Amino acid sequence: MTDHSDSTTSNALALIDAYSRLSGASLLNEGLFGKLVASVADVILLVDQDNLVQYVQGAFPIEVGQSLTEAVDRESQAPLKAYLDRLGAKETSEPDTARVTSFSLSAVEDRISIMRWYEVMGIRDTGLQGNKPGILLLKDVSAEHQREQALRHELTHDSLTGLPNRNLFVSRLEAAVSAACQAQSQFVLLFFDLDRFKSINDALGHAVGDEMLRQVAERLSQLLGDQDLLARFGGDEFALLMPQAVDDLAGDRMCARILGALSEPVLIAGVELSIQTSIGVARYPDHSGTADGLIESADIAMYHVKARGRASYQYFDPKMNQGRFAQLQLEQELRKAVLGERLSVYYQAIVNLDDGKIMGVEALARWEHERLGLLQPKSFLALAEVAGLTAEVDFLLQRKALQDLAEWRDQGHQLFLSMNASAAQFADEKFAGWHQQHAARLGLAMSDIRLELTEQAMVERTETLLSRLQELRAAGVKIAIDDFGKGYSSLAYLQELPIDSLKIDRSFIAEISDSTDSVTLVDAIIAMARGLNLELIAEGVEREVQAKYLRGRGCNKAQGYLFGPVSSFAQIGDMLSNGSVSEVLT
Ligand code: C2E
Ligand code: CA
Ligand code: CA
């Protein structure tokens, strides 16, 4: 019973007492009583000793003759019955509602079954002899209850996807931990996010990102068992609690199902977007005995999946902790290095096979790390992506490379500069303007600037990417597809793209050896490039036989260790001064 109704209720109860003393059995049929009590109670019920409703005043879903105690919600049935029984047997008429303060029951309104909630304001016996009926004064609190439910839902659910949120997840996880602790059983927890979600969000806008999250949530919801709880943890992070996953492979099966469900692209506003996820799994009690510890373990495992190439899953392993610490430290250091512009650009010559002259250079990122020495891109670019630094890294390196190109030009060398660009850069609407501005500042010809984009980065072909490519080309920048052949680009796809050149992936060039007289794939790519009128550059040329083969088929531009290692600015300067590298092409 709530405080605010205390005095009105006891007034009403006093009234019942007084009235029953005065007028005996017929009190409830008197209109006067009803009117008086109706001002404090929404419903007045009279139930007999079998708890059957004998009289109803006000809107109530139970009719005369039905059992009240059987109609109410299951938790309230026993206490309500016990109380009414006691009331029937009691001599005194002291109000006692301490044990039954509210109940709910289902009602049919407009042919739809809904729940209604009532607060018990007072229960009294009538003081009558014989079948000792009880009187219940009820307040209809359904509206308040619904508001409270809605508020509670809002506090525990994510408004975008409708999934439980982090708060609810953590409290369910805590409950699962104590249940499993008592039962000495195990369960698993999955933690995952969507790979490259940030770049999609940046490139296509938040509305598309939101829609993607909604579709993902919907797909995943269909995979859940009765007891599983899927939550959106925040951003593109999801967590799945499987409190019933007692057998060792339940987690693996769920991971396979999730990866399968997300392997189909989503369709948003007519654009097909591929999604991938990396899942970390933690098991109670093996990996941690606490809710926080389990979340952290699964998170660490997820991080490892990402570092190893994504779109997969992994269970936590205590060994990961050390790796995680090192990663975090390196991430911090990378952030500082980018901020302090301490990443370096190295170069690889691109050579004309006909005359052995250096036509251009490709800029390649290096990190001269104080402790670890010269780091290759593979050991820090993935880290940059996780840290959201990809575009910054690329802009920094491109700015340095453009500066170097201007110096070579000042030394009298004519060459083009090819730079690796990330999808994140293409999301930046200032990209083309940025290059124009720097070229103008340094007095460089736009036609000497090239950007390389991998096929994978182009797979998510979006309006943004397309218009960015067009802007860059309109500004005079040449566009090359990097690692060509490694991806899945179709011919039709290439035809539609505003590009100038293809760089044959080095895995194809590696197929060319002394014993091969024809390498079909290389031949096919050469023929195709010619058909599409695209420039072709062979990558990873290590041996003379490969250079000769390519030249023989009409592909006369190449780069690779045959012509020299990846070199510093000064080393390239020396190579340029020496004129040509034709001595390796005898
Ligand atoms: P990539 O663009 O295909 O660059 C060529 C890679 O092949 C370079 O590796 C280079 O050292 C290596 N390479 C060159 N000639 C040969 C050869 O004859 N044989 C073999 N086996 N390898 C050769 P690196 O410098 O480790 O770069 C790896 C990848 O990292 C690059 O592949 C590129 O995709 C990416 N990358 C490098 N710098 C940047 C950057 O500044 N921004 C972005 N977004 N990506 C970069
Ligand atoms: Ca490249
Ligand atoms: Ca390449």
PDB file of C-alpha atoms in Angstrom, residues 36-196:
ATOM      1  CA  LEU A  36     -18.436   7.722  -1.131  1.00  0.00           C
ATOM      2  CA  VAL A  37     -15.872   5.019  -1.637  1.00  0.00           C
ATOM      3  CA  ALA A  38     -15.619   5.561  -5.375  1.00  0.00           C
ATOM      4  CA  SER A  39     -13.982   8.895  -4.655  1.00  0.00           C
ATOM      5  CA  VAL A  40     -10.947   7.088  -3.225  1.00  0.00           C
ATOM      6  CA  ALA A  41     -11.008   3.730  -5.033  1.00  0.00           C
ATOM      7  CA  ASP A  42     -11.381   2.888  -8.712  1.00  0.00           C
ATOM      8  CA  VAL A  43     -12.776  -0.563  -7.986  1.00  0.00           C
ATOM      9  CA  ILE A  44     -14.637  -2.050  -5.070  1.00  0.00           C
ATOM     10  CA  LEU A  45     -14.939  -5.816  -4.878  1.00  0.00           C
ATOM     11  CA  LEU A  46     -16.822  -8.072  -2.560  1.00  0.00           C
ATOM     12  CA  VAL A  47     -15.540 -11.637  -2.501  1.00  0.00           C
ATOM     13  CA  ASP A  48     -16.986 -14.539  -0.572  1.00  0.00           C
ATOM     14  CA  GLN A  49     -15.084 -17.098   1.478  1.00  0.00           C
ATOM     15  CA  ASP A  50     -14.365 -19.172  -1.628  1.00  0.00           C
ATOM     16  CA  ASN A  51     -12.825 -16.034  -3.118  1.00  0.00           C
ATOM     17  CA  LEU A  52     -15.534 -15.809  -5.735  1.00  0.00           C
ATOM     18  CA  VAL A  53     -16.414 -12.290  -6.770  1.00  0.00           C
ATOM     19  CA  GLN A  54     -19.883 -11.362  -5.524  1.00  0.00           C
ATOM     20  CA  TYR A  55     -20.037  -7.686  -6.269  1.00  0.00           C
ATOM     21  CA  VAL A  56     -18.072  -5.351  -8.564  1.00  0.00           C
ATOM     22  CA  GLN A  57     -18.155  -1.627  -8.703  1.00  0.00           C
ATOM     23  CA  GLY A  58     -15.998   0.149 -11.265  1.00  0.00           C
ATOM     24  CA  ALA A  59     -14.283  -1.208 -14.371  1.00  0.00           C
ATOM     25  CA  PHE A  60     -12.820  -4.605 -13.570  1.00  0.00           C
ATOM     26  CA  PRO A  61     -12.145  -7.511 -15.927  1.00  0.00           C
ATOM     27  CA  ILE A  62     -13.583 -10.177 -13.600  1.00  0.00           C
ATOM     28  CA  GLU A  63     -17.277 -10.862 -13.526  1.00  0.00           C
ATOM     29  CA  VAL A  64     -19.494 -11.828 -10.625  1.00  0.00           C
ATOM     30  CA  GLY A  65     -19.178 -15.545  -9.946  1.00  0.00           C
ATOM     31  CA  GLN A  66     -15.530 -15.854 -11.063  1.00  0.00           C
ATOM     32  CA  SER A  67     -12.670 -16.609  -8.727  1.00  0.00           C
ATOM     33  CA  LEU A  68     -10.498 -13.612  -7.936  1.00  0.00           C
ATOM     34  CA  THR A  69      -7.529 -15.572  -6.646  1.00  0.00           C
ATOM     35  CA  GLU A  70      -7.400 -17.752  -9.739  1.00  0.00           C
ATOM     36  CA  ALA A  71      -7.559 -14.793 -12.095  1.00  0.00           C
ATOM     37  CA  VAL A  72      -4.664 -12.776 -10.724  1.00  0.00           C
ATOM     38  CA  ASP A  73      -1.048 -13.176 -11.835  1.00  0.00           C
ATOM     39  CA  ARG A  74       0.732 -16.262 -10.624  1.00  0.00           C
ATOM     40  CA  GLU A  75       2.980 -14.623  -8.039  1.00  0.00           C
ATOM     41  CA  SER A  76       0.059 -12.879  -6.354  1.00  0.00           C
ATOM     42  CA  GLN A  77      -2.248 -15.901  -6.223  1.00  0.00           C
ATOM     43  CA  ALA A  78      -0.918 -17.594  -3.087  1.00  0.00           C
ATOM     44  CA  PRO A  79      -0.436 -14.483  -0.930  1.00  0.00           C
ATOM     45  CA  LEU A  80      -3.827 -13.089  -1.910  1.00  0.00           C
ATOM     46  CA  LYS A  81      -5.559 -16.363  -1.156  1.00  0.00           C
ATOM     47  CA  ALA A  82      -3.750 -16.789   2.150  1.00  0.00           C
ATOM     48  CA  TYR A  83      -4.727 -13.329   3.143  1.00  0.00           C
ATOM     49  CA  LEU A  84      -8.383 -13.661   2.217  1.00  0.00           C
ATOM     50  CA  ASP A  85      -8.590 -17.034   3.991  1.00  0.00           C
ATOM     51  CA  ARG A  86      -7.167 -15.509   7.116  1.00  0.00           C
ATOM     52  CA  LEU A  87      -9.584 -12.669   6.835  1.00  0.00           C
ATOM     53  CA  GLY A  88     -12.488 -15.091   6.643  1.00  0.00           C
ATOM     54  CA  ALA A  89     -11.347 -16.914   9.767  1.00  0.00           C
ATOM     55  CA  LYS A  90     -10.500 -13.837  11.741  1.00  0.00           C
ATOM     56  CA  GLU A  91     -12.464 -12.387  14.571  1.00  0.00           C
ATOM     57  CA  THR A  92     -11.054  -8.915  14.460  1.00  0.00           C
ATOM     58  CA  SER A  93     -11.412  -6.482  11.619  1.00  0.00           C
ATOM     59  CA  GLU A  94      -7.941  -4.916  11.705  1.00  0.00           C
ATOM     60  CA  PRO A  95      -6.791  -3.806   8.269  1.00  0.00           C
ATOM     61  CA  ASP A  96      -3.811  -5.805   7.122  1.00  0.00           C
ATOM     62  CA  THR A  97      -2.628  -5.455   3.610  1.00  0.00           C
ATOM     63  CA  ALA A  98       1.066  -5.684   4.295  1.00  0.00           C
ATOM     64  CA  ARG A  99       1.442  -8.877   2.340  1.00  0.00           C
ATOM     65  CA  VAL A 100      -0.693  -8.075  -0.671  1.00  0.00           C
ATOM     66  CA  THR A 101      -0.076  -4.654  -2.108  1.00  0.00           C
ATOM     67  CA  SER A 102      -0.745  -5.156  -5.792  1.00  0.00           C
ATOM     68  CA  PHE A 103      -1.578  -7.688  -8.449  1.00  0.00           C
ATOM     69  CA  SER A 104      -2.137  -7.853 -12.159  1.00  0.00           C
ATOM     70  CA  LEU A 105      -4.553  -9.789 -14.278  1.00  0.00           C
ATOM     71  CA  SER A 106      -5.227 -10.121 -17.944  1.00  0.00           C
ATOM     72  CA  ALA A 107      -8.201  -8.439 -19.505  1.00  0.00           C
ATOM     73  CA  VAL A 108      -9.639  -8.545 -22.987  1.00  0.00           C
ATOM     74  CA  GLU A 109     -10.137  -5.128 -24.472  1.00  0.00           C
ATOM     75  CA  ASP A 110     -11.180  -4.677 -28.073  1.00  0.00           C
ATOM     76  CA  ARG A 111     -10.610  -8.418 -28.455  1.00  0.00           C
ATOM     77  CA  ILE A 112      -6.970  -8.003 -27.501  1.00  0.00           C
ATOM     78  CA  SER A 113      -5.657  -9.515 -24.328  1.00  0.00           C
ATOM     79  CA  ILE A 114      -3.815  -6.954 -22.213  1.00  0.00           C
ATOM     80  CA  MET A 115      -2.588  -6.766 -18.641  1.00  0.00           C
ATOM     81  CA  ARG A 116      -4.103  -4.500 -16.041  1.00  0.00           C
ATOM     82  CA  TRP A 117      -2.480  -3.621 -12.742  1.00  0.00           C
ATOM     83  CA  TYR A 118      -4.205  -2.842  -9.461  1.00  0.00           C
ATOM     84  CA  GLU A 119      -2.917  -1.530  -6.219  1.00  0.00           C
ATOM     85  CA  VAL A 120      -4.727  -2.884  -3.172  1.00  0.00           C
ATOM     86  CA  MET A 121      -5.704   0.121  -1.078  1.00  0.00           C
ATOM     87  CA  GLY A 122      -7.454  -1.832   1.586  1.00  0.00           C
ATOM     88  CA  ILE A 123      -8.960  -5.205   2.391  1.00  0.00           C
ATOM     89  CA  ARG A 124     -11.581  -5.582   5.076  1.00  0.00           C
ATOM     90  CA  ASP A 125     -14.026  -8.093   6.225  1.00  0.00           C
ATOM     91  CA  THR A 126     -17.565  -6.753   6.302  1.00  0.00           C
ATOM     92  CA  GLY A 127     -18.156  -7.682   9.886  1.00  0.00           C
ATOM     93  CA  LEU A 128     -20.971  -9.836   8.631  1.00  0.00           C
ATOM     94  CA  GLN A 129     -21.802 -13.186  10.100  1.00  0.00           C
ATOM     95  CA  GLY A 130     -22.187 -16.288   7.948  1.00  0.00           C
ATOM     96  CA  ASN A 131     -20.046 -16.524   4.822  1.00  0.00           C
ATOM     97  CA  LYS A 132     -17.655 -13.734   5.948  1.00  0.00           C
ATOM     98  CA  PRO A 133     -17.120 -11.863   2.726  1.00  0.00           C
ATOM     99  CA  GLY A 134     -14.219  -9.476   2.255  1.00  0.00           C
ATOM    100  CA  ILE A 135     -14.177  -6.076   0.679  1.00  0.00           C
ATOM    101  CA  LEU A 136     -11.293  -4.972  -1.504  1.00  0.00           C
ATOM    102  CA  LEU A 137     -10.646  -1.372  -2.429  1.00  0.00           C
ATOM    103  CA  LEU A 138      -8.513  -1.210  -5.551  1.00  0.00           C
ATOM    104  CA  LYS A 139      -6.792   1.538  -7.427  1.00  0.00           C
ATOM    105  CA  ASP A 140      -6.256   0.971 -11.146  1.00  0.00           C
ATOM    106  CA  VAL A 141      -2.560   1.697 -11.690  1.00  0.00           C
ATOM    107  CA  SER A 142      -2.288   0.251 -15.215  1.00  0.00           C
ATOM    108  CA  ALA A 143      -1.361   3.567 -16.809  1.00  0.00           C
ATOM    109  CA  GLU A 144       1.341   4.267 -14.227  1.00  0.00           C
ATOM    110  CA  HIS A 145       2.585   0.749 -14.574  1.00  0.00           C
ATOM    111  CA  GLN A 146       2.826   1.013 -18.337  1.00  0.00           C
ATOM    112  CA  ARG A 147       4.731   4.289 -18.055  1.00  0.00           C
ATOM    113  CA  GLU A 148       7.096   2.675 -15.603  1.00  0.00           C
ATOM    114  CA  GLN A 149       7.538  -0.330 -17.861  1.00  0.00           C
ATOM    115  CA  ALA A 150       8.261   1.935 -20.824  1.00  0.00           C
ATOM    116  CA  LEU A 151      10.795   3.861 -18.802  1.00  0.00           C
ATOM    117  CA  ARG A 152      12.406   0.676 -17.592  1.00  0.00           C
ATOM    118  CA  HIS A 153      12.546  -0.594 -21.165  1.00  0.00           C
ATOM    119  CA  GLU A 154      14.141   2.633 -22.255  1.00  0.00           C
ATOM    120  CA  LEU A 155      16.762   2.341 -19.544  1.00  0.00           C
ATOM    121  CA  THR A 156      17.603  -1.216 -20.426  1.00  0.00           C
ATOM    122  CA  HIS A 157      17.304  -1.212 -24.206  1.00  0.00           C
ATOM    123  CA  ASP A 158      18.962   0.409 -27.142  1.00  0.00           C
ATOM    124  CA  SER A 159      16.577   2.678 -29.018  1.00  0.00           C
ATOM    125  CA  LEU A 160      18.132   2.103 -32.438  1.00  0.00           C
ATOM    126  CA  THR A 161      17.981  -1.686 -32.581  1.00  0.00           C
ATOM    127  CA  GLY A 162      15.561  -2.439 -29.754  1.00  0.00           C
ATOM    128  CA  LEU A 163      18.114  -4.857 -28.331  1.00  0.00           C
ATOM    129  CA  PRO A 164      18.971  -4.960 -24.627  1.00  0.00           C
ATOM    130  CA  ASN A 165      21.705  -2.473 -23.799  1.00  0.00           C
ATOM    131  CA  ARG A 166      24.906  -2.744 -21.863  1.00  0.00           C
ATOM    132  CA  ASN A 167      23.202  -2.166 -18.471  1.00  0.00           C
ATOM    133  CA  LEU A 168      20.774  -5.004 -18.904  1.00  0.00           C
ATOM    134  CA  PHE A 169      23.461  -7.236 -20.361  1.00  0.00           C
ATOM    135  CA  VAL A 170      25.784  -6.702 -17.436  1.00  0.00           C
ATOM    136  CA  SER A 171      23.076  -7.389 -14.872  1.00  0.00           C
ATOM    137  CA  ARG A 172      22.044 -10.589 -16.698  1.00  0.00           C
ATOM    138  CA  LEU A 173      25.670 -11.590 -16.936  1.00  0.00           C
ATOM    139  CA  GLU A 174      26.101 -11.068 -13.209  1.00  0.00           C
ATOM    140  CA  ALA A 175      23.048 -13.239 -12.598  1.00  0.00           C
ATOM    141  CA  ALA A 176      24.471 -15.894 -14.934  1.00  0.00           C
ATOM    142  CA  VAL A 177      27.764 -15.835 -13.052  1.00  0.00           C
ATOM    143  CA  SER A 178      26.114 -16.443  -9.697  1.00  0.00           C
ATOM    144  CA  ALA A 179      23.799 -19.112 -11.098  1.00  0.00           C
ATOM    145  CA  ALA A 180      26.695 -20.946 -12.746  1.00  0.00           C
ATOM    146  CA  CYS A 181      28.758 -20.566  -9.599  1.00  0.00           C
ATOM    147  CA  GLN A 182      26.051 -22.285  -7.556  1.00  0.00           C
ATOM    148  CA  ALA A 183      25.354 -24.969 -10.127  1.00  0.00           C
ATOM    149  CA  GLN A 184      29.079 -25.392 -10.813  1.00  0.00           C
ATOM    150  CA  SER A 185      28.329 -25.163 -14.502  1.00  0.00           C
ATOM    151  CA  GLN A 186      29.820 -23.209 -17.366  1.00  0.00           C
ATOM    152  CA  PHE A 187      28.593 -20.784 -19.980  1.00  0.00           C
ATOM    153  CA  VAL A 188      30.005 -18.608 -22.751  1.00  0.00           C
ATOM    154  CA  LEU A 189      29.992 -15.001 -23.723  1.00  0.00           C
ATOM    155  CA  LEU A 190      30.623 -13.634 -27.222  1.00  0.00           C
ATOM    156  CA  PHE A 191      31.875 -10.160 -27.928  1.00  0.00           C
ATOM    157  CA  PHE A 192      32.053  -8.776 -31.434  1.00  0.00           C
ATOM    158  CA  ASP A 193      31.904  -5.714 -33.601  1.00  0.00           C
ATOM    159  CA  LEU A 194      31.553  -5.068 -37.283  1.00  0.00           C
ATOM    160  CA  ASP A 195      34.816  -4.883 -39.178  1.00  0.00           C
ATOM    161  CA  ARG A 196      35.357  -1.586 -40.944  1.00  0.00           C
TER     162      ARG A 196
END
